[in-house]
Coordinates of C-alpha atoms in Angstrom, one line a residue:
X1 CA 10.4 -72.1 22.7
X2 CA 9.6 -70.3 26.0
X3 CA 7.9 -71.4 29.3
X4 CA 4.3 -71.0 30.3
X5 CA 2.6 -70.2 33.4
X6 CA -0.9 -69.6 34.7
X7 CA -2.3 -66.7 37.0
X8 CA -1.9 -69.0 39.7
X9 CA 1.0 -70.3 39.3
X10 CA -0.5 -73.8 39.9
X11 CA 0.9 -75.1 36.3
X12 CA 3.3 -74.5 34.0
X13 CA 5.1 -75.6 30.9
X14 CA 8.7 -75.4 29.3
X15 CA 9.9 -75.9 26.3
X16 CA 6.5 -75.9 24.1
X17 CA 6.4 -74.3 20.5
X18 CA 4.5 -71.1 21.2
X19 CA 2.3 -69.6 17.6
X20 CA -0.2 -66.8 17.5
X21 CA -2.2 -66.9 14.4
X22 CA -3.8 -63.8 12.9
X23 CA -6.9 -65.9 11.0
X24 CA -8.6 -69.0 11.5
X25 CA -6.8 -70.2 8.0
X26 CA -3.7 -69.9 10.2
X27 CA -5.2 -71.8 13.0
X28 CA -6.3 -74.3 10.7
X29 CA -2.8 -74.7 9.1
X30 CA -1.1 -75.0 12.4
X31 CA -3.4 -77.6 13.9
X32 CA -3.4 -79.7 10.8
X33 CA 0.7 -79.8 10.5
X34 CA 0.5 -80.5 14.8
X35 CA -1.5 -83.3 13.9
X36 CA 0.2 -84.8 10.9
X37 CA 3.9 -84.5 12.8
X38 CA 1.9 -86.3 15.7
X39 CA 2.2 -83.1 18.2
X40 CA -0.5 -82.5 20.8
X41 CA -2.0 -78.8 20.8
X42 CA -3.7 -76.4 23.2
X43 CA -5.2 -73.7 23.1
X44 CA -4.7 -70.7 25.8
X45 CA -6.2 -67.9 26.7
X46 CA -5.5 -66.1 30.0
X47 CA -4.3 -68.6 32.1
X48 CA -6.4 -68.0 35.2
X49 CA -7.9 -72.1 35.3
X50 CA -6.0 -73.1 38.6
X51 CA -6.3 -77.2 36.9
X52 CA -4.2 -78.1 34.0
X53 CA -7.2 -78.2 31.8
X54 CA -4.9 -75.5 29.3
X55 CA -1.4 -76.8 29.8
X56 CA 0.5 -77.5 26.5
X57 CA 2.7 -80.3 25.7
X58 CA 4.1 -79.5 22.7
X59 CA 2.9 -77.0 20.6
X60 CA 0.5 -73.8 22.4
X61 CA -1.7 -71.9 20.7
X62 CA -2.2 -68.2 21.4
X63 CA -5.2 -66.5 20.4
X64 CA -5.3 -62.7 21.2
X65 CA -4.9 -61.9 17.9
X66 CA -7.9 -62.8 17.3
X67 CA -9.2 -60.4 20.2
X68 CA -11.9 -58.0 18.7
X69 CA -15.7 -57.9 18.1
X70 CA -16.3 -58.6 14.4
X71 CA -19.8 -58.0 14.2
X72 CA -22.9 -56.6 16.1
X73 CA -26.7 -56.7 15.4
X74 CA -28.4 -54.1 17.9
X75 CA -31.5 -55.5 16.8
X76 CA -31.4 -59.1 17.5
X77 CA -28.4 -58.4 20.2
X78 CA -26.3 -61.5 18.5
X79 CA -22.3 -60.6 18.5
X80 CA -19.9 -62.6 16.9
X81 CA -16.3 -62.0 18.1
X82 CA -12.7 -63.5 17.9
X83 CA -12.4 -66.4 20.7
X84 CA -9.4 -64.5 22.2
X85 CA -11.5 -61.4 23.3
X86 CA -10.9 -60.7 26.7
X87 CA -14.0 -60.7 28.8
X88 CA -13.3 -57.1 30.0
X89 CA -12.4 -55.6 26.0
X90 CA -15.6 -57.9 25.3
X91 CA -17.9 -55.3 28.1
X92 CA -16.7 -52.3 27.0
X93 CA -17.1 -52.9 23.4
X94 CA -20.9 -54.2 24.0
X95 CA -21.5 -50.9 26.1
X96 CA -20.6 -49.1 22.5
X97 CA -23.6 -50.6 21.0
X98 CA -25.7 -50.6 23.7
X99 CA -26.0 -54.3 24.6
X100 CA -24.4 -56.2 27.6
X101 CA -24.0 -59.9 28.3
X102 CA -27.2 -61.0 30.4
X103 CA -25.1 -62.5 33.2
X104 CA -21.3 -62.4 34.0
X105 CA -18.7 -63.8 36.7
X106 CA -16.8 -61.8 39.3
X107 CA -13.9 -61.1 37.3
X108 CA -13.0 -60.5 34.0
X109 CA -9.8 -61.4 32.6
X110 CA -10.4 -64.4 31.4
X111 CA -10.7 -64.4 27.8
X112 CA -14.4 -65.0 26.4
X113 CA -13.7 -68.8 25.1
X114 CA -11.6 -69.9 28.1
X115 CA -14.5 -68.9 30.1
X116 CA -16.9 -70.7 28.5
X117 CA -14.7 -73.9 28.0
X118 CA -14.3 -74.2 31.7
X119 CA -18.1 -73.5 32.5
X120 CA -17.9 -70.3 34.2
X121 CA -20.7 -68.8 35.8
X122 CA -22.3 -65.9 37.6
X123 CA -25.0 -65.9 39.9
X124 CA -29.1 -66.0 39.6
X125 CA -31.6 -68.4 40.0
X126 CA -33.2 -67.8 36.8
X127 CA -29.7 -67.1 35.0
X128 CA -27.1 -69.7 33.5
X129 CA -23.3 -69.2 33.0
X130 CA -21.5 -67.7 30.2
X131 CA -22.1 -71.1 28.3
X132 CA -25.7 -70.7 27.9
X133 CA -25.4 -66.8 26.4
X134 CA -23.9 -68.5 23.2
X135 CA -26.0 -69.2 19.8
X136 CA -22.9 -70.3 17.6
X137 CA -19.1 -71.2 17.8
X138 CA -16.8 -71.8 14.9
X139 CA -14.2 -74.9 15.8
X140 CA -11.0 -76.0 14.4
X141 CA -10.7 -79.7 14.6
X142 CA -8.1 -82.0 14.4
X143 CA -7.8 -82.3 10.8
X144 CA -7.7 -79.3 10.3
X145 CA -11.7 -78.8 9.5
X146 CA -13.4 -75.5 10.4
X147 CA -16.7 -76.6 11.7
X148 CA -19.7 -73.9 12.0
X149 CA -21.7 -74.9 15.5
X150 CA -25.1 -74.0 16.7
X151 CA -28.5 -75.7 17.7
X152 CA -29.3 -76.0 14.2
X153 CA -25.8 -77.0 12.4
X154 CA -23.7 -79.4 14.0
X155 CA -25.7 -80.1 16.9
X156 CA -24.4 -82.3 18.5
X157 CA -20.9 -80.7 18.2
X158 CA -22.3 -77.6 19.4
X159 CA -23.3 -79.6 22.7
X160 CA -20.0 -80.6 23.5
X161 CA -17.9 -77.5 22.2
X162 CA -19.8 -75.0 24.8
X163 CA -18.1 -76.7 27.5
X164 CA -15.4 -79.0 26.6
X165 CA -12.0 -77.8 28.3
X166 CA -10.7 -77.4 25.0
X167 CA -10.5 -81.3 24.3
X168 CA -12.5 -80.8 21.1
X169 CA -10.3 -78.2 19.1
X170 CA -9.6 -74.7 19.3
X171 CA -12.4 -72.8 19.0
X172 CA -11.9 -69.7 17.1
X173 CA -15.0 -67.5 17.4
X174 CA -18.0 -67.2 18.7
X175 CA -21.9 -65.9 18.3
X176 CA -23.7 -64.4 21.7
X177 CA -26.7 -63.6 22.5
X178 CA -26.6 -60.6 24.0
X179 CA -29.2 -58.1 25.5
X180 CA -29.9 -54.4 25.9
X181 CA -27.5 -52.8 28.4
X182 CA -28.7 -52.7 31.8
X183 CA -28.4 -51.2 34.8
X184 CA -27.8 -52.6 38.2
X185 CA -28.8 -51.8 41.7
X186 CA -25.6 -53.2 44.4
X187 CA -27.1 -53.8 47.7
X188 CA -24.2 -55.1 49.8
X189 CA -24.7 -55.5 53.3
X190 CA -23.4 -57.8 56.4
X191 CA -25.9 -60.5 58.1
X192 CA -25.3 -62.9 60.4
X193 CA -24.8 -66.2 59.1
X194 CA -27.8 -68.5 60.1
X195 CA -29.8 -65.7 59.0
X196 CA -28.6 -66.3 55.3
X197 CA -28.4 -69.7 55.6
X198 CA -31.6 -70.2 56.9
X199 CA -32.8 -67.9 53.9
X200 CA -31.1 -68.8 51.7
X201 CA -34.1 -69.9 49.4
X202 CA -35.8 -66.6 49.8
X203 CA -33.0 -64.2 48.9
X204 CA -32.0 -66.8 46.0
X205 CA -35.3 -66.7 44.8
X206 CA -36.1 -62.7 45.5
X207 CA -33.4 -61.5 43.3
X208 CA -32.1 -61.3 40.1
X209 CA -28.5 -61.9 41.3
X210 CA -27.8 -62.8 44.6
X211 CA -24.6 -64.2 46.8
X212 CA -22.6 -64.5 49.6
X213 CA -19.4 -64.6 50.7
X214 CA -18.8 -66.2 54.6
X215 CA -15.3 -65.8 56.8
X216 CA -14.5 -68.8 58.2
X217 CA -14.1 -68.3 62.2
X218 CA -16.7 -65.4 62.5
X219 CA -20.6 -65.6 62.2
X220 CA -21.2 -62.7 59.7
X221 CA -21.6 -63.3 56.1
X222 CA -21.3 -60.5 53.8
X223 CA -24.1 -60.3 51.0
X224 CA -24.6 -58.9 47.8
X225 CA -28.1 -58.5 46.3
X226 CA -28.5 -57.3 42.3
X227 CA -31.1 -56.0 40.8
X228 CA -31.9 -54.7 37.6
X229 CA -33.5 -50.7 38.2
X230 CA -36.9 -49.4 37.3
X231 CA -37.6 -47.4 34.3
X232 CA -36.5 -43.6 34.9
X233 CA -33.8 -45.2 37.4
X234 CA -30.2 -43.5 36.4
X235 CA -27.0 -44.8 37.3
X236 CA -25.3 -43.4 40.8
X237 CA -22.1 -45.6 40.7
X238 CA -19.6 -45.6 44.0
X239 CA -17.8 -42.5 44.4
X240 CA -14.3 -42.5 43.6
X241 CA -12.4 -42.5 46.8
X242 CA -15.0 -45.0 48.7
X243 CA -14.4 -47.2 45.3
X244 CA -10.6 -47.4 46.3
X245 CA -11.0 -47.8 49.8
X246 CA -13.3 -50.8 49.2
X247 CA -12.1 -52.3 46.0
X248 CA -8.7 -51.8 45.9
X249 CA -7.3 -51.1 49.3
X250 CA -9.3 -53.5 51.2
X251 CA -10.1 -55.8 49.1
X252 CA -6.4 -56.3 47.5
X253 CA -3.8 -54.1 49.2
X254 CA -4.9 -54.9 53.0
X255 CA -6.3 -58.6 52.2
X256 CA -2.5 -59.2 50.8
X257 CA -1.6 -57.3 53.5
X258 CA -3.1 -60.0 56.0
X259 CA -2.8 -63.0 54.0
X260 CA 1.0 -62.6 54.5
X261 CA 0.0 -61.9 58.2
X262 CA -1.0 -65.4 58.6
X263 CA 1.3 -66.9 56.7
X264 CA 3.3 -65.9 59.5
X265 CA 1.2 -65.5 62.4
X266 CA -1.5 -69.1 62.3
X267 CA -2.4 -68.4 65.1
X268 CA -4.3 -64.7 64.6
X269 CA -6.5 -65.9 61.4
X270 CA -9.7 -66.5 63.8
X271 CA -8.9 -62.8 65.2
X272 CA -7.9 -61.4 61.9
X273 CA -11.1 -62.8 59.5
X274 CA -13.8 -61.4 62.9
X275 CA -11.7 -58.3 62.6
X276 CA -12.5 -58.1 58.8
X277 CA -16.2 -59.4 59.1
X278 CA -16.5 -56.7 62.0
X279 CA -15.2 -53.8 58.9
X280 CA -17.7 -54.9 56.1
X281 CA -19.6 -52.0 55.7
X282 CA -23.0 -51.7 53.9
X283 CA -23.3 -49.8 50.7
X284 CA -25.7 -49.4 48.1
X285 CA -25.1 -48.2 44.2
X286 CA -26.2 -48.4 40.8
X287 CA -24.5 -48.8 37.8
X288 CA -23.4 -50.7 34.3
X289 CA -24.3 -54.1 35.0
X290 CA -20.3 -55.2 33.9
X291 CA -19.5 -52.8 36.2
X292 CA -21.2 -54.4 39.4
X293 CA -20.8 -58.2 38.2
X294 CA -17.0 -57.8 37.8
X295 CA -14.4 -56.8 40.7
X296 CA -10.7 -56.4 40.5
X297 CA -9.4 -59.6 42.2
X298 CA -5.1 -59.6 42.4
X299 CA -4.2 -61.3 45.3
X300 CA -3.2 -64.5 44.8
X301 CA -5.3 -67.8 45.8
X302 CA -6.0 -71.6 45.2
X303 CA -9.9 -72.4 44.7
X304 CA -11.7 -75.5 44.2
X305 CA -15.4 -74.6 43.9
X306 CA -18.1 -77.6 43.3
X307 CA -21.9 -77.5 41.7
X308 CA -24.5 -79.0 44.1
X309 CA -28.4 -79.6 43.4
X310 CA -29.4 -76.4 44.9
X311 CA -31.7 -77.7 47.9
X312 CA -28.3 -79.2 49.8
X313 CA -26.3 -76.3 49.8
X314 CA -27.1 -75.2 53.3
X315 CA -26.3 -78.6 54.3
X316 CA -23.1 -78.5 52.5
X317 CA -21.9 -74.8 54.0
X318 CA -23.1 -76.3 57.8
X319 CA -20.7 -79.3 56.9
X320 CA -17.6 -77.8 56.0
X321 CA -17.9 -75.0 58.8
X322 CA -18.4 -78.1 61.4
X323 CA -15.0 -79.3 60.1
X324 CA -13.3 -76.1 59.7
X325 CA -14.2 -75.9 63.3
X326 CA -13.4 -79.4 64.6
X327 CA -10.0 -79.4 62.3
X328 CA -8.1 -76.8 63.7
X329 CA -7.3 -75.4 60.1
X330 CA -6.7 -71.5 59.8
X331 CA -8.7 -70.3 56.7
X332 CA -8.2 -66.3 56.1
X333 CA -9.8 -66.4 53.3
X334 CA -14.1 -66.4 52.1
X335 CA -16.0 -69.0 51.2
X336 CA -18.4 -67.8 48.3
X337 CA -21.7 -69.4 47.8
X338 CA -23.9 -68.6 44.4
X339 CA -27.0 -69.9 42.5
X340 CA -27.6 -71.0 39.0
X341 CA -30.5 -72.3 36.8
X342 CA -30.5 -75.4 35.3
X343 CA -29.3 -76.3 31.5
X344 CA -29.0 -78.7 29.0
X345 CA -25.2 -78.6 28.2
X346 CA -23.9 -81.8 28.6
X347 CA -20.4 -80.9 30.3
X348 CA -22.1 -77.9 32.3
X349 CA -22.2 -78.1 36.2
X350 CA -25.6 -77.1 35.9
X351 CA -26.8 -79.9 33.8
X352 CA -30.2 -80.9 34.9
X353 CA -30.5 -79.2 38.2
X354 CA -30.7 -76.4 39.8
X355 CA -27.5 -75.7 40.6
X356 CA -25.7 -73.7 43.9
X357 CA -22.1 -73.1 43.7
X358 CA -19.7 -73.3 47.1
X359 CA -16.1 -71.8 46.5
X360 CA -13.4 -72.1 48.8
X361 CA -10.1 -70.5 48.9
X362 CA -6.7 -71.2 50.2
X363 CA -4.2 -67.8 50.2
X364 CA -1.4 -69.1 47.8
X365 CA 1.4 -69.2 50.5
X366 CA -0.5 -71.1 52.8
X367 CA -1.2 -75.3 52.4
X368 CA -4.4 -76.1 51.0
X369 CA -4.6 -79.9 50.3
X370 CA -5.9 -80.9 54.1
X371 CA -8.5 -78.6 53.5
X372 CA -9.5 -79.2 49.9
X373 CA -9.5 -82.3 50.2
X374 CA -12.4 -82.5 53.2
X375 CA -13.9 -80.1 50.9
X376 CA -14.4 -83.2 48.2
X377 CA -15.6 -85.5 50.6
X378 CA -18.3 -83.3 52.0
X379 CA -19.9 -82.4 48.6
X380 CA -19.2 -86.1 47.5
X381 CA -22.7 -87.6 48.9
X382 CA -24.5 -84.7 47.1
X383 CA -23.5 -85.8 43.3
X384 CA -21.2 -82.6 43.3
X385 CA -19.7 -81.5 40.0
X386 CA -16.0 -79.8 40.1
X387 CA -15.7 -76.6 37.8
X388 CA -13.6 -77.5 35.5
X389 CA -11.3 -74.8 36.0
X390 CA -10.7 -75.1 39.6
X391 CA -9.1 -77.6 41.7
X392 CA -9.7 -80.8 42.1
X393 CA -8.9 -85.1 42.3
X394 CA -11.9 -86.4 40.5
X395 CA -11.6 -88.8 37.2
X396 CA -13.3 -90.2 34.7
X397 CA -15.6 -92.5 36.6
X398 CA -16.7 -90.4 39.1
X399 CA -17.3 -87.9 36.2
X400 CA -19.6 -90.0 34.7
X401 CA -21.3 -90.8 37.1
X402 CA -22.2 -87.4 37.9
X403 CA -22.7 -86.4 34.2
X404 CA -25.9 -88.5 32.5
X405 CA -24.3 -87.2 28.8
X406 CA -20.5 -88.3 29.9
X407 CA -20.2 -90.6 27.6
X408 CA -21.9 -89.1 24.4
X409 CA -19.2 -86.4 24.9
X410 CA -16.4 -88.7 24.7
X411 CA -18.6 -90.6 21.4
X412 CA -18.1 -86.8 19.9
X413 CA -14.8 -86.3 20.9
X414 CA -14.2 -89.7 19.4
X415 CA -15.6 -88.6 16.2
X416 CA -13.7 -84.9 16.4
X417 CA -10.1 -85.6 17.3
X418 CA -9.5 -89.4 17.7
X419 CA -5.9 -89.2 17.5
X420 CA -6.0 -86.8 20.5
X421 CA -4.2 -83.9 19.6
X422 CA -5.8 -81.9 21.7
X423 CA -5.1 -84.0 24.8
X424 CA -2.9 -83.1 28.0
X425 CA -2.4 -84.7 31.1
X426 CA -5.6 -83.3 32.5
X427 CA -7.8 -84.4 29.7
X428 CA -6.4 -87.7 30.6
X429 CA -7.8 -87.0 34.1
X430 CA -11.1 -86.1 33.6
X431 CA -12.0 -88.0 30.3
X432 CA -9.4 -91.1 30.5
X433 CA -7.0 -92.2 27.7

């Protein structure tokens, strides 16, 4: 027995019977004797979901023994690998055959089937999230069945398993379709903020990876444009000491550093964040597309972030910096907008649309319900769709109204664990009782 926390310290859990199986036999065993005793199950992987969408009641699952690449086809770039591979072990050992994931978040150390579960995402217009990149899953269900997934067997369960906050079973590996390792070209650069917003469509649209990241209080927005090289084009990565400037001593040592600042000091966030917008610096680098997708990310936050059809987004940024303004709130921390291309995953944010992506951030010793909770009712009119990772109020009817294939999930998860051993008071939440 032992206690349980995530990254964010959001949620927690005491008490819960903690196993890490070695093989999906073991898995299978465990789940099986869970369900027979009447115990409910999850499985975790990192821990960095800020909801409760991994919390166990009873009985956790741990699953970073089965942490490693098990096999790799250069030739047709599909990799099959344990469902507890970190996303970061995951890069590095693609690099080693040559291949790379085609699209990635901005941090990776999640663990490859917590990401996906969740729906995260990078960014590009033409590009979807992690979800998308996989061809086949192999899923433990409540009886104690190992089901093989893809478009061709188990269909429909493949649909829901992608992305299904682990209410389905534990998934224990997965196929992805990966492609030939890539390099990147990193334009980052301030501009003012109406000039991105009132661009937005263009610089979506005129790269293969673009976002941006906007201080509250200040009108710059910083933003980050990348693009895969020409043929001939060699990697010329950030050199080592302006890497730790940026990266680590701006971006984590000094943003802690000013985070706790206004913690203290309210009042000096409007003058802090147009101090920091005033220090973003252009550069411009190429290198290992992991490399440039993921950054090191350690101070800690709250985040709600919700999937819009893409063509409202300005309206939605213009909205929530007219109340930021009108509220009197103090917001050190950037809101991130990104893009995404429409799928066909029934749970994914991206379902049907083309999809852009508005983050917001509260600093971890700082309040953040006043402020997330405007959040929700300014994306509410747009049909917005809560990652299911990060923070928000929304249940099951709202949910389904916003998801067309809501309820032939819940028919499959019906069919897959009826008894619901793999509920928690957050499945509760988002798919009912």
């Amino acid at each position: 027995m032992s206690t349980w926390r995530n990254w964010a310290g959001t949620e927690s859990a005491t008490g819960v019977e903690i196993l890490r199986p070695s093989s999906v036999d073991e898995v299978a065993a465990a789940v099986k004797a869970a369900a027979e005793q009447g115990k409910r199950l999850k499985a975790v992987g990192a821990g960095h979901s800020f909801t409760g969408c991994s919390v166990p009641e009873q009985v956790m699952i741990r699953l970073d023994r089965l942490g490693s690449i098990t096999s790799a086809d250069s030739v047709s770039g599909k990799v099959t690998l344990g469902a507890g591979t970190g996303l970061a072990k995951l890069n590095a050992g693609l690099a080693s055959f040559d291949l790379a994931m085609e699209n990635l978040g901005d941090i990776d150390k999640q663990t490859i089937s917590g990401a996906v579960s969740t729906g995260t995402h990078g960014t590009g217009a033409k590009l979807g999230g992690l979800a998308t990149q996989i061809v086949g899953l192999e899923l433990v269900t409540a009886d104690g069945s190992v089901l093989n997934c893809s478009a061709e067997e188990n269909a429909d369960v493949f649909n829901t398993a992608r992305i299904s906050v682990g209410a389905l079973g534990v998934i224990t590996a997965l196929t992805v379709q990966t492609v030939p390792a890539f390099l990147l070209r990193a334009q980052e650069m301030p501009l003012p903020l109406g000039e991105v917003l009132t661009g937005f469509n263009e610089l979506a649209d005129g790269n293969d990876h673009f976002e941006f990241y906007w201080f509250p209080h200040t009108e710059i927005a910083l933003t980050k444009r990348n693009n895969r090289v020409a043929p001939g084009v060699g990697p010329a990565p950030v050199g080592r000491i302006r890497g730790w400037v940026d990266d680590e001593l701006l971006s984590n040592r000094v943003f802690e550093l000013t985070n706790r600042l206004s913690v203290r000091r309210p009042g000096l966030v409007q003058r802090i964040n147009r101090i920091a917008s005033r220090a973003l610096s252009a550069r411009e680098y190429v290198d290992s597309s992991y490399k440039v997708f993921c950054s090191e990310r350690n101070v800690v936050f709250r985040e709600s972030e919700y999937a819009v059809p893409r063509e409202h987004v300005v309206e939605v940024v213009r909205q929530l910096r007219a109340w930021i303004d009108r509220s009197g709130e103090r917001i050190p921390f950037p809101i991130e907008v990104r893009v995404a291309a429409a799928d066909d995953i029934w749970l994914s944010t991206a379902y049907g649309r083309d999809t852009a992506y508005v983050a917001i951030h509260q600093y971890h010793r700082l309040p953040h319900d006043k402020y997330f909770d405007a959040f929700e009712q300014i994306v509410a009119p747009f049909g917005a769709r809560p990652h299911w990772g990060k923070l928000h109020k929304l249940g099951a009817e709202q949910l389904r109204e916003r998801y067309p294939r809501f309820d032939d999930f819940l028919a499959v998860r019906d069919r897959v664990d009826p008894q619901r051993v793999f509920g928690n008071s957050y499945t509760r939440q988002v798919f009912g009782a």
